[in-house]
Amino acid sequence: MRVLWLGVGISALAGCASTGGPAGRWQLEDLIAGAHVELDGVLGEDGIVVARKVTFENPGPYSEIKGTISEIDLEALRVVVPPFTLQFSPETDIDDNEDVGDSYRFDELQVGWRIEVEIDRLPDGTLIAIGVAVDRVPDADKIGLVEIETSIETVEGEPDDDERILVLLGTRCAVDIETPIESQTTSGRRQARRVVSKDDDRGDSEFRFDLGSTQLFAGGVLQSDWERRENFELDETVHRDIATTEAQITLELDWVIGTDVYAFLKVSSQRAEVIYDEDRDLELGEDTRVTEAYGYWQYILDYPIAVQVGRQRFEDAREWYYDAEIDGARILWFSGPFELEYSYSAFLNDNKTTSFLTEDIRNQFFSASYVFEKKSRITFHVIDIVDSLTRQGNSLVEFSPFYLGVSAIGRWKGEEYAARYWGQYSYVDGVIGTQKLAGHAIDLGGAWHWQNAPLAPYLFAGYAWGSGDSSPGGSTSGEYRQSGYQDNNDKLFGVASYRYYGELFRPELANLHVWTGGVGIRPVQWLSVDLALHQYFQDVASVDLRESRLRSAPDGNDPDLGQEIDLVLGINKLWKHWDLELDLGYFVPGNAFETTDDPASWLAFQLEFNF
């Protein structure tokens, strides 16, 4: 399969090159009269809108304007959204874009609110507001930004000029050679895919190849990692410290076949090497594989239904239930604030990316979501995993869990402050070996952000619990254990995501209490620093510690596992292409271990270039 897909990708690229099809970014000369675009820009002192980005869009029934209200004329029913004057009427529909069902009267509009307006332009140039969506507290990056979606009326400029003047809705807009010019297939379509398969690691820069009536977009990531682990045995007399380095290249091909049909291919190749290895005989090498390869079709027969088939990423919001690339098929139904998703998946022979040791693993995932505010939702989960193996002591036993879960995850945003919150619950049924499963888990927490204060600081706190087995050896095990697909990875108000149960320890939430508190700062949009403190206790004192990166077992007499402090520095989209992350972890063992004065430490550095 790997060879087949690579051959298809190489053949497509070669075919494009041989036919002389245009490659690379969209150019200024592609901006022609009649093309339907969305232009994002700011209003200059001369009254011309200076473009920050232009995106080719599929035309809709109305033109659209997004911007901030600067003036309101109550008598004439007019609103000024610079540089436009919009004429309202008593029939204009004004809704809140964050609160489903909430609406406003014209006299309730306020200067400073950001609005999204569907426009009907009369022959005399008057702009009539048909429908309006209100954002009372716009994001900081939207302040001063005007967005215009319509067809280009005229274009001013010579072929050799480095600038064009586009006339949109009677307004002159400047676009120069440095302005990013994209297609809906690289912006709006990527957002549509995230409904089914979110992938925040994709590069922002892509190359375009025209293949007849279809387009092929290519991009990727170059990544370099360095990692050092010291005293993970919690015994300084045992010299088994290691340091490794890894280089990875990821290539992506996005083939846009039609308005709602496309295919995606992602191939990764990595090579890891040992810098030093103290008596570990660590063996690292190369790995090349197809990470994702799927087809996608949405709005089937004009119904709000999408299907996705192939190797694809399955992921929940906090990667608490699952985060893995699995071969399968899924179907999604979406209508307003509601979403339903069902999938059936299995592992093929060339996709061994989890801790499972069997190949015959079959999964059924189901979720039902209600989006009650912008980026806030309640979700019901069902996870059924069949024919997998897991560790029980020193043995491998059958592990066929069935999970029921519910989560409420969201955010609130005001003018000065913002908050994030999460609450998750999961119950596991099924079998492990000869025992039945009956475990419970919860994860609760929140964060508060002073977004306009110096350094933009934020505080966060959380508590997680996975039940233990108070009667080992009985017919039913009360220990909760996660699916094996989880990553326990998320971010708060920073730019870097990290393991929220500890970057060094990275425990599975099984027979465990985790208390977390921390502070972060985001002094500029592209930089954040998080400092997190974790306290760990077993629910039932045990010698078994599941899926930990530590190389020492507790004594089973005391539940106090210890503490960890993590420092995470993230830099995002520096000079548009570079991402950097620095992680430091320091674990102090508790009374559950033989020694409490032999801490472990971890240092990791990651550098990415997106192209």
Coordinates of C-alpha atoms in Angstrom, one line a residue:
M1 CA 0.0 0.0 0.0
R2 CA 2.9 2.4 0.9
V3 CA 4.5 1.9 -2.5
L4 CA 1.2 2.3 -4.3
W5 CA 0.3 5.6 -2.7
L6 CA 3.9 7.0 -3.1
G7 CA 3.7 6.0 -6.7
V8 CA 0.4 7.8 -7.2
G9 CA 1.8 10.9 -5.6
I10 CA 5.1 10.9 -7.6
S11 CA 3.2 10.2 -10.8
A12 CA 0.8 13.1 -10.2
L13 CA 3.7 15.4 -9.6
A14 CA 5.6 14.2 -12.6
G15 CA 2.5 14.4 -14.8
C16 CA 1.9 18.0 -13.8
A17 CA 5.5 18.9 -14.5
S18 CA 5.5 17.3 -17.9
T19 CA 2.4 19.0 -19.0
G20 CA 3.7 22.4 -17.9
G21 CA 0.8 23.1 -15.5
P22 CA 1.4 26.1 -13.2
A23 CA 3.0 25.2 -9.8
G24 CA 3.5 27.1 -6.6
R25 CA 1.4 29.8 -5.0
W26 CA -1.4 31.7 -6.6
Q27 CA 0.0 34.9 -8.3
L28 CA -1.2 38.5 -8.7
E29 CA -2.1 37.7 -12.4
D30 CA -4.6 35.2 -11.1
L31 CA -6.7 38.0 -9.7
I32 CA -9.0 38.8 -12.6
A33 CA -12.3 40.6 -12.9
G34 CA -15.2 38.2 -12.1
A35 CA -13.2 36.0 -9.7
H36 CA -15.0 35.5 -6.4
V37 CA -12.6 36.2 -3.5
E38 CA -12.5 37.0 0.2
L39 CA -10.1 39.8 1.0
D40 CA -8.9 40.4 4.6
G41 CA -7.3 43.8 5.2
V42 CA -7.0 47.0 7.1
L43 CA -8.2 50.5 6.1
G44 CA -5.3 52.8 5.2
E45 CA -5.3 56.6 5.7
D46 CA -6.0 57.2 2.1
G47 CA -9.2 55.2 2.2
I48 CA -7.8 52.2 0.4
V49 CA -8.1 48.8 2.1
V50 CA -4.6 47.2 2.3
A51 CA -4.9 43.4 1.9
R52 CA -3.3 41.0 4.4
K53 CA -4.6 37.9 2.6
V54 CA -6.8 37.0 -0.4
T55 CA -8.6 33.7 -0.7
F56 CA -10.5 32.4 -3.8
E57 CA -14.0 31.3 -2.7
N58 CA -17.0 29.6 -4.2
P59 CA -19.6 32.2 -4.9
G60 CA -22.7 32.3 -2.7
P61 CA -26.1 34.0 -3.0
Y62 CA -24.9 37.2 -1.3
S63 CA -21.7 39.2 -0.9
E64 CA -20.4 39.5 2.7
I65 CA -18.7 42.1 4.8
K66 CA -17.2 41.6 8.2
G67 CA -15.9 44.5 10.3
T68 CA -16.3 46.7 13.4
I69 CA -19.2 49.1 13.8
S70 CA -17.9 52.8 14.1
E71 CA -21.2 54.7 13.7
I72 CA -24.9 54.0 14.1
D73 CA -27.7 56.3 12.7
L74 CA -30.9 55.2 14.5
E75 CA -33.2 57.3 12.4
A76 CA -31.9 56.4 9.0
L77 CA -31.2 52.7 10.0
R78 CA -27.7 53.0 8.8
V79 CA -24.5 51.5 10.2
V80 CA -20.9 52.4 9.2
V81 CA -18.4 49.6 9.1
P82 CA -15.4 51.4 7.6
P83 CA -15.1 51.9 4.7
F84 CA -18.7 50.8 4.1
T85 CA -22.1 52.4 4.9
L86 CA -24.7 49.7 5.3
Q87 CA -28.5 50.3 5.0
F88 CA -30.7 48.2 7.3
S89 CA -34.4 47.8 7.2
P90 CA -37.0 46.6 9.8
E91 CA -36.8 43.2 8.1
T92 CA -33.1 42.8 8.5
D93 CA -32.4 39.6 10.6
I94 CA -29.8 40.3 13.4
D95 CA -28.5 37.3 15.3
D96 CA -25.8 36.5 17.8
N97 CA -23.1 34.3 16.1
E98 CA -22.2 32.7 19.5
D99 CA -25.6 32.2 21.1
V100 CA -27.9 30.1 19.1
G101 CA -31.4 31.6 19.0
D102 CA -30.4 35.0 20.5
S103 CA -31.3 38.0 18.3
Y104 CA -31.2 41.8 18.5
R105 CA -33.2 44.9 17.6
F106 CA -31.5 47.5 15.5
D107 CA -31.4 50.0 18.5
E108 CA -29.5 47.4 20.5
L109 CA -26.5 47.4 18.3
Q110 CA -23.4 49.1 19.8
V111 CA -20.3 50.8 18.4
G112 CA -17.3 48.5 18.8
W113 CA -19.3 45.3 18.1
R114 CA -18.0 43.2 15.1
I115 CA -20.7 42.1 12.6
E116 CA -20.8 39.8 9.7
V117 CA -23.3 41.0 7.1
E118 CA -24.8 39.4 4.0
I119 CA -25.1 42.2 1.4
D120 CA -27.4 42.9 -1.6
R121 CA -26.0 45.7 -3.7
L122 CA -28.5 47.9 -5.5
P123 CA -27.7 49.5 -9.0
D124 CA -27.0 52.9 -7.4
G125 CA -24.3 51.3 -5.1
T126 CA -26.4 51.2 -1.9
L127 CA -25.4 48.2 0.3
I128 CA -28.5 46.6 1.8
A129 CA -28.0 44.4 4.9
I130 CA -30.0 41.1 4.5
G131 CA -28.7 39.1 7.4
V132 CA -26.4 40.0 10.3
A133 CA -24.4 38.0 12.8
V134 CA -23.1 39.9 15.8
D135 CA -19.9 39.3 17.8
R136 CA -20.0 41.4 20.9
V137 CA -16.5 40.6 22.0
P138 CA -14.3 40.0 18.9
D139 CA -10.9 38.3 19.1
A140 CA -8.0 40.6 19.5
D141 CA -6.6 39.6 16.0
K142 CA -10.0 40.8 14.5
I143 CA -9.9 44.3 15.8
G144 CA -9.3 46.7 12.9
L145 CA -9.7 43.9 10.3
V146 CA -12.2 44.2 7.5
E147 CA -13.2 41.1 5.5
I148 CA -14.9 41.5 2.1
E149 CA -16.3 38.5 0.2
T150 CA -17.6 39.3 -3.3
S151 CA -16.6 39.1 -7.0
I152 CA -13.9 41.4 -8.3
E153 CA -15.3 44.2 -10.3
T154 CA -12.2 45.6 -11.9
V155 CA -8.4 45.2 -11.6
E156 CA -6.0 48.1 -11.9
G157 CA -2.3 47.5 -12.6
E158 CA 0.2 46.5 -15.3
P159 CA 1.5 42.9 -15.8
D160 CA 4.9 43.8 -14.5
D161 CA 3.7 45.7 -11.4
D162 CA 4.2 44.4 -7.9
E163 CA 0.8 45.7 -6.8
R164 CA -2.8 45.4 -8.0
I165 CA -5.8 47.5 -7.1
L166 CA -9.0 45.4 -6.8
V167 CA -12.4 47.1 -6.8
L168 CA -14.7 45.2 -4.4
L169 CA -18.2 46.5 -3.7
G170 CA -17.1 49.9 -5.1
T171 CA -14.1 50.1 -2.7
R172 CA -10.4 50.1 -3.8
C173 CA -8.2 47.4 -2.2
A174 CA -4.5 47.1 -2.6
V175 CA -2.8 43.7 -3.1
D176 CA 1.0 43.5 -3.5
I177 CA 3.4 40.7 -4.4
E178 CA 3.9 39.8 -0.7
T179 CA 0.2 39.3 0.0
P180 CA -0.7 35.6 0.6
I181 CA -3.1 34.4 -2.1
E182 CA -4.8 31.1 -1.4
S183 CA -7.7 29.0 -2.5
Q184 CA -10.7 27.9 -0.5
T185 CA -9.3 24.4 -0.7
T186 CA -6.4 25.5 1.5
S187 CA -8.5 27.5 4.0
G188 CA -12.2 26.8 4.2
R189 CA -11.8 23.2 3.1
R190 CA -9.2 22.5 5.7
Q191 CA -11.6 23.8 8.3
A192 CA -14.3 21.4 7.0
R193 CA -11.9 18.5 7.3
R194 CA -11.2 19.4 11.0
V195 CA -14.8 18.6 11.7
V196 CA -13.9 15.0 11.0
S197 CA -10.2 14.8 11.3
K198 CA -8.5 17.7 13.0
D199 CA -4.8 18.1 12.3
D200 CA -3.2 21.2 13.7
D201 CA 0.3 20.2 12.6
R202 CA -0.1 20.8 8.9
G203 CA 2.2 23.4 7.3
D204 CA 0.7 26.7 6.3
S205 CA 2.6 27.0 3.0
E206 CA 1.5 24.8 0.2
F207 CA 2.3 24.5 -3.5
R208 CA -0.4 24.1 -6.1
F209 CA -0.4 22.0 -9.2
D210 CA -3.3 22.2 -11.8
L211 CA -4.4 18.7 -13.0
G212 CA -7.1 19.4 -15.5
S213 CA -10.2 20.5 -13.6
T214 CA -8.7 19.4 -10.2
Q215 CA -5.9 20.8 -8.1
L216 CA -3.1 19.1 -6.1
F217 CA -1.7 21.0 -3.1
A218 CA 1.6 19.9 -1.6
G219 CA 3.3 20.8 1.6
G220 CA 5.1 19.4 4.6
V221 CA 7.2 19.7 7.7
L222 CA 10.9 19.3 8.5
Q223 CA 11.3 18.5 12.2
S224 CA 14.3 17.9 14.5
D225 CA 14.1 16.6 18.0
W226 CA 16.7 16.3 20.8
E227 CA 15.9 14.5 24.1
R228 CA 17.7 13.7 27.3
R229 CA 16.5 11.4 30.2
E230 CA 18.3 11.2 33.5
N231 CA 17.7 8.9 36.4
F232 CA 14.3 7.5 35.2
E233 CA 15.2 4.5 37.5
L234 CA 15.0 6.8 40.5
D235 CA 18.3 5.4 41.7
E236 CA 21.5 7.3 41.0
T237 CA 23.6 4.2 41.5
V238 CA 22.0 2.7 38.3
H239 CA 23.6 4.4 35.3
R240 CA 21.1 4.1 32.5
D241 CA 20.7 7.8 31.3
I242 CA 20.2 8.3 27.6
A243 CA 20.2 11.1 25.0
T244 CA 18.8 10.8 21.5
T245 CA 18.2 12.9 18.5
E246 CA 15.7 12.4 15.7
A247 CA 15.1 14.0 12.3
Q248 CA 11.8 13.7 10.5
I249 CA 10.3 14.8 7.2
T250 CA 6.5 14.8 6.6
L251 CA 5.0 15.3 3.1
E252 CA 1.4 16.0 2.4
L253 CA -0.7 15.9 -0.8
D254 CA -4.2 17.3 -0.8
W255 CA -6.0 16.4 -4.1
V256 CA -9.1 18.6 -4.6
I257 CA -11.4 16.7 -7.0
G258 CA -14.5 18.7 -6.6
T259 CA -16.3 21.2 -4.4
D260 CA -17.0 18.7 -1.7
V261 CA -14.7 15.7 -2.7
Y262 CA -11.0 15.4 -2.1
A263 CA -8.3 12.9 -1.1
F264 CA -5.4 13.4 1.4
L265 CA -2.1 11.6 1.7
K266 CA 0.5 12.1 4.4
V267 CA 3.8 10.2 4.5
S268 CA 6.4 10.5 7.2
S269 CA 10.0 9.3 7.3
Q270 CA 12.2 9.6 10.4
R271 CA 15.6 8.5 11.6
A272 CA 16.6 8.4 15.3
E273 CA 20.1 8.2 16.6
V274 CA 21.7 7.7 20.1
I275 CA 23.9 10.5 21.4
Y276 CA 24.9 8.6 24.5
D277 CA 23.5 5.5 26.2
E278 CA 24.6 4.4 29.6
D279 CA 24.4 0.6 29.6
R280 CA 21.0 0.4 27.8
D281 CA 22.0 -1.0 24.5
L282 CA 19.3 1.2 22.9
E283 CA 18.6 0.4 19.3
L284 CA 17.1 3.1 17.1
G285 CA 16.7 3.3 13.4
E286 CA 14.7 4.5 10.5
D287 CA 10.9 4.3 9.9
T288 CA 9.0 5.3 6.8
R289 CA 5.2 4.8 6.6
V290 CA 1.9 6.2 5.3
T291 CA 0.5 8.2 8.2
E292 CA -2.8 9.1 6.6
A293 CA -4.4 8.2 3.2
Y294 CA -8.1 8.8 2.8
G295 CA -10.9 10.1 0.7
Y296 CA -13.5 12.5 1.9
W297 CA -17.0 13.5 0.5
Q298 CA -19.2 16.0 2.2
Y299 CA -22.7 17.3 1.6
I300 CA -23.7 14.0 -0.1
L301 CA -26.7 14.6 -2.3
D302 CA -26.9 18.1 -0.7
Y303 CA -27.6 16.5 2.7
P304 CA -25.5 17.5 5.8
I305 CA -23.6 14.2 5.7
A306 CA -19.9 13.5 5.2
V307 CA -18.0 10.2 4.8
Q308 CA -14.3 9.6 5.2
V309 CA -12.6 6.3 4.2
G310 CA -9.0 5.2 4.6
R311 CA -6.2 5.7 7.1
Q312 CA -7.2 8.7 9.1
R313 CA -6.7 10.5 12.4
F314 CA -9.2 9.8 15.2
E315 CA -9.0 12.4 18.0
D316 CA -11.2 13.9 20.7
A317 CA -10.8 17.4 22.0
R318 CA -8.3 16.7 24.8
E319 CA -7.0 13.4 23.4
W320 CA -8.3 11.8 26.6
Y321 CA -10.3 9.1 24.9
Y322 CA -8.2 8.6 21.7
D323 CA -5.7 10.1 19.4
A324 CA -4.4 7.7 16.7
E325 CA -4.2 7.1 12.9
I326 CA -6.3 4.0 12.2
D327 CA -7.6 2.4 9.0
G328 CA -11.4 2.8 8.8
A329 CA -14.5 4.4 7.6
R330 CA -16.7 7.0 9.3
I331 CA -19.9 8.9 8.6
L332 CA -20.7 12.3 10.1
W333 CA -24.1 14.1 10.2
F334 CA -24.2 17.8 11.2
S335 CA -27.1 20.2 11.5
G336 CA -26.8 23.5 13.3
P337 CA -25.4 22.9 16.8
F338 CA -25.7 19.1 16.5
E339 CA -23.1 16.5 15.2
L340 CA -23.3 12.7 15.1
E341 CA -20.3 10.6 14.1
Y342 CA -19.9 6.8 13.8
S343 CA -16.8 4.9 12.6
Y344 CA -15.6 1.3 12.2
S345 CA -11.8 0.9 12.1
A346 CA -9.0 -1.7 12.3
F347 CA -5.2 -1.9 12.0
L348 CA -3.6 -3.1 8.8
N349 CA -0.3 -4.9 8.8
D350 CA 1.8 -1.8 8.0
N351 CA 0.3 0.4 10.7
K352 CA 1.8 -0.5 14.0
T353 CA 1.7 2.8 15.9
T354 CA 0.2 1.9 19.3
S355 CA 1.2 0.0 22.4
F356 CA -1.1 -2.9 21.3
L357 CA 0.8 -6.0 20.3
T358 CA -1.9 -7.7 18.1
E359 CA -2.9 -6.8 14.6
D360 CA -6.5 -8.0 14.7
I361 CA -7.8 -5.0 16.5
R362 CA -11.3 -3.7 15.6
N363 CA -12.9 -0.5 16.9
Q364 CA -16.2 1.2 16.9
F365 CA -16.4 4.8 17.9
F366 CA -19.6 6.9 18.3
S367 CA -20.0 10.4 19.4
A368 CA -22.9 12.9 19.7
S369 CA -22.2 16.6 20.2
Y370 CA -24.1 19.7 21.0
V371 CA -22.3 23.0 20.4
F372 CA -23.9 25.4 22.8
E373 CA -21.4 28.3 22.3
K374 CA -18.5 29.1 20.0
K375 CA -15.8 26.5 20.8
S376 CA -17.9 25.0 23.6
R377 CA -19.6 21.7 23.4
I378 CA -21.1 18.7 25.3
T379 CA -20.2 15.3 23.8
F380 CA -21.4 11.8 24.5
H381 CA -18.8 9.1 23.6
V382 CA -19.0 5.3 23.0
I383 CA -15.8 3.4 22.4
D384 CA -15.7 -0.4 21.6
I385 CA -12.3 -2.1 21.2
V386 CA -12.2 -5.8 20.4
D387 CA -9.3 -8.3 20.4
S388 CA -6.4 -6.4 21.9
L389 CA -3.8 -7.3 24.4
T390 CA -2.6 -5.5 27.5
R391 CA -0.2 -6.0 30.4
Q392 CA -1.3 -7.7 33.6
G393 CA 1.8 -8.0 35.8
N394 CA 4.4 -9.7 33.6
S395 CA 1.8 -11.3 31.3
L396 CA -0.2 -10.3 28.2
V397 CA -3.9 -10.9 28.5
E398 CA -7.0 -10.2 26.4
F399 CA -8.3 -6.6 26.8
S400 CA -11.7 -5.9 25.2
P401 CA -13.0 -2.7 26.8
F402 CA -16.2 -0.9 26.2
Y403 CA -16.3 2.8 27.2
L404 CA -19.2 5.2 27.9
G405 CA -18.2 8.8 28.4
V406 CA -19.5 12.4 28.5
S407 CA -17.5 15.6 28.3
A408 CA -18.2 19.3 28.6
I409 CA -15.4 21.4 27.2
G410 CA -15.5 25.1 26.3
R411 CA -14.4 28.6 26.8
W412 CA -15.8 32.0 27.9
K413 CA -14.4 35.3 26.6
G414 CA -14.9 38.8 27.9
E415 CA -13.3 42.1 27.1
E416 CA -10.6 41.8 29.7
Y417 CA -10.7 38.2 30.7
A418 CA -11.1 34.7 29.2
A419 CA -11.7 31.3 30.7
R420 CA -11.4 27.7 29.6
Y421 CA -13.0 24.7 31.4
W422 CA -13.4 21.0 31.0
G423 CA -15.2 18.2 32.7
Q424 CA -15.0 14.6 31.5
Y425 CA -16.3 11.3 32.8
S426 CA -15.7 7.8 31.6
Y427 CA -16.9 4.3 32.6
V428 CA -15.2 1.2 31.3
D429 CA -16.9 -2.2 30.9
G430 CA -15.7 -5.4 29.2
V431 CA -13.1 -7.9 30.1
I432 CA -9.4 -8.1 30.9
G433 CA -8.1 -11.7 31.0
T434 CA -10.7 -13.6 33.0
Q435 CA -12.0 -10.6 34.9
K436 CA -14.8 -8.2 34.1
L437 CA -14.1 -4.5 34.1
A438 CA -16.0 -1.9 36.1
G439 CA -13.9 1.3 36.4
H440 CA -14.6 5.0 36.5
A441 CA -12.5 8.1 35.7
I442 CA -13.0 11.9 35.8
D443 CA -11.0 14.9 34.7
L444 CA -12.0 18.4 35.9
G445 CA -10.3 21.7 35.5
G446 CA -10.2 25.2 34.3
A447 CA -8.0 28.2 33.4
W448 CA -8.4 32.0 33.8
H449 CA -6.6 34.4 31.4
W450 CA -5.9 38.1 32.0
Q451 CA -5.5 38.8 28.3
N452 CA -4.9 42.5 28.4
A453 CA -2.6 42.6 31.5
P454 CA 1.2 42.9 31.2
L455 CA 2.6 39.6 29.9
A456 CA -1.0 38.3 29.5
P457 CA -0.8 35.8 32.4
Y458 CA -3.1 32.9 33.1
L459 CA -3.7 30.4 35.9
F460 CA -4.9 26.9 35.7
A461 CA -5.8 24.0 37.9
G462 CA -7.2 20.5 37.5
Y463 CA -7.9 17.2 39.1
A464 CA -8.1 13.7 37.5
W465 CA -9.0 10.4 39.0
G466 CA -8.9 6.8 37.7
S467 CA -10.3 4.2 40.0
G468 CA -8.2 1.4 41.4
D469 CA -9.0 -2.2 42.2
S470 CA -9.7 -2.6 45.9
S471 CA -10.2 -6.4 45.6
P472 CA -7.4 -7.7 43.4
G473 CA -7.9 -11.2 42.1
G474 CA -11.7 -11.0 42.2
S475 CA -14.1 -11.7 39.4
T476 CA -14.5 -8.0 38.7
S477 CA -11.7 -5.4 38.4
G478 CA -12.6 -2.0 39.6
E479 CA -9.4 -0.4 38.1
Y480 CA -10.0 2.0 35.3
R481 CA -7.6 2.0 32.4
Q482 CA -7.6 4.2 29.3
S483 CA -8.2 2.9 25.8
G484 CA -4.5 2.7 24.8
Y485 CA -5.2 5.3 22.0
Q486 CA -5.1 8.3 24.4
D487 CA -2.4 10.9 24.3
N488 CA -3.5 13.1 27.3
N489 CA -2.3 16.2 25.4
D490 CA -3.7 19.7 25.2
K491 CA -2.9 23.4 25.5
L492 CA -4.6 26.2 27.4
F493 CA -3.9 29.8 26.4
G494 CA -0.4 29.1 25.2
V495 CA 0.9 28.2 21.7
A496 CA 2.4 24.8 22.7
S497 CA 0.5 21.7 23.7
Y498 CA 1.9 19.3 26.2
R499 CA 1.0 16.2 28.4
Y500 CA -1.2 17.6 31.1
Y501 CA -0.5 14.7 33.5
G502 CA 3.2 15.4 33.4
E503 CA 5.7 15.6 30.5
L504 CA 8.2 13.3 32.3
F505 CA 6.0 10.9 34.2
R506 CA 3.3 10.6 31.4
P507 CA 1.1 8.2 33.4
E508 CA -2.0 6.4 32.1
L509 CA -5.0 7.5 34.2
A510 CA -5.3 4.1 36.0
N511 CA -5.5 3.7 39.7
L512 CA -4.3 7.3 40.1
H513 CA -5.1 10.7 41.5
V514 CA -3.5 13.7 39.8
W515 CA -3.6 17.2 41.2
T516 CA -2.4 19.9 38.9
G517 CA -1.8 23.7 39.2
G518 CA 0.1 26.2 37.2
V519 CA 0.7 29.5 35.7
G520 CA 1.5 30.7 32.2
I521 CA 2.3 33.9 30.2
R522 CA 1.8 34.9 26.6
P523 CA 3.5 38.3 26.3
V524 CA 3.2 38.2 22.5
Q525 CA 1.0 36.2 20.1
W526 CA 3.8 33.9 19.0
L527 CA 5.3 33.1 22.4
S528 CA 4.1 31.4 25.6
V529 CA 5.6 29.9 28.7
D530 CA 3.8 27.4 31.0
L531 CA 4.9 26.2 34.5
A532 CA 2.9 23.2 35.8
L533 CA 3.1 21.4 39.1
H534 CA 1.6 17.9 39.5
Q535 CA 1.0 15.8 42.7
Y536 CA 0.4 12.0 42.2
F537 CA -1.3 9.4 44.5
Q538 CA -2.4 5.9 43.7
D539 CA -6.1 5.2 44.4
V540 CA -5.1 1.9 45.9
A541 CA -1.5 1.3 46.9
S542 CA 0.0 -1.2 44.4
V543 CA 3.3 -2.4 42.9
D544 CA 1.8 -2.0 39.4
L545 CA 2.3 1.3 37.6
R546 CA 0.7 1.3 34.1
E547 CA 2.2 3.1 31.1
S548 CA 4.6 5.3 33.0
R549 CA 7.9 6.4 31.5
L550 CA 9.6 5.8 34.9
R551 CA 11.7 2.6 35.2
S552 CA 11.0 2.0 38.9
A553 CA 8.0 0.3 40.5
P554 CA 6.3 1.5 43.7
D555 CA 6.5 -0.8 46.8
G556 CA 2.7 -1.2 47.1
N557 CA 2.6 0.1 50.7
D558 CA 2.2 3.8 50.3
P559 CA 0.0 5.6 47.7
D560 CA 2.2 8.7 47.5
L561 CA 4.0 8.6 44.1
G562 CA 5.6 12.0 44.2
Q563 CA 5.6 15.4 42.5
E564 CA 6.6 16.7 39.1
I565 CA 7.2 20.3 37.9
D566 CA 7.2 21.0 34.1
L567 CA 8.3 24.1 32.2
V568 CA 7.1 24.4 28.6
L569 CA 8.2 27.2 26.2
G570 CA 6.5 27.5 22.8
I571 CA 7.2 29.6 19.8
N572 CA 4.7 29.4 17.0
K573 CA 4.9 30.6 13.4
L574 CA 8.0 32.6 13.8
W575 CA 8.8 34.3 10.4
K576 CA 5.6 32.4 9.3
H577 CA 7.4 29.0 9.0
W578 CA 9.3 28.1 12.2
D579 CA 7.9 26.5 15.4
L580 CA 10.0 25.8 18.5
E581 CA 9.3 24.0 21.7
L582 CA 11.4 23.5 24.8
D583 CA 10.3 21.1 27.6
L584 CA 11.8 20.5 31.0
G585 CA 10.5 18.0 33.6
Y586 CA 11.7 17.3 37.1
F587 CA 10.1 14.4 39.1
V588 CA 10.6 13.9 42.8
P589 CA 9.6 10.4 44.0
G590 CA 7.2 10.0 47.0
N591 CA 7.0 7.5 49.8
A592 CA 5.8 4.8 47.4
F593 CA 9.3 4.4 46.2
E594 CA 12.3 3.0 48.0
T595 CA 14.3 6.2 47.6
T596 CA 12.8 9.7 47.8
D597 CA 16.0 11.7 47.2
D598 CA 16.8 10.5 43.7
P599 CA 14.8 12.7 41.4
A600 CA 14.5 12.2 37.6
S601 CA 14.9 14.9 35.0
W602 CA 13.9 15.3 31.3
L603 CA 14.9 17.9 28.7
A604 CA 13.6 18.0 25.2
F605 CA 13.9 20.5 22.3
Q606 CA 11.9 20.5 19.1
L607 CA 12.4 22.6 16.0
E608 CA 10.0 22.6 13.0
F609 CA 10.0 24.2 9.6
N610 CA 6.7 24.2 7.7
F611 CA 6.6 24.5 4.0

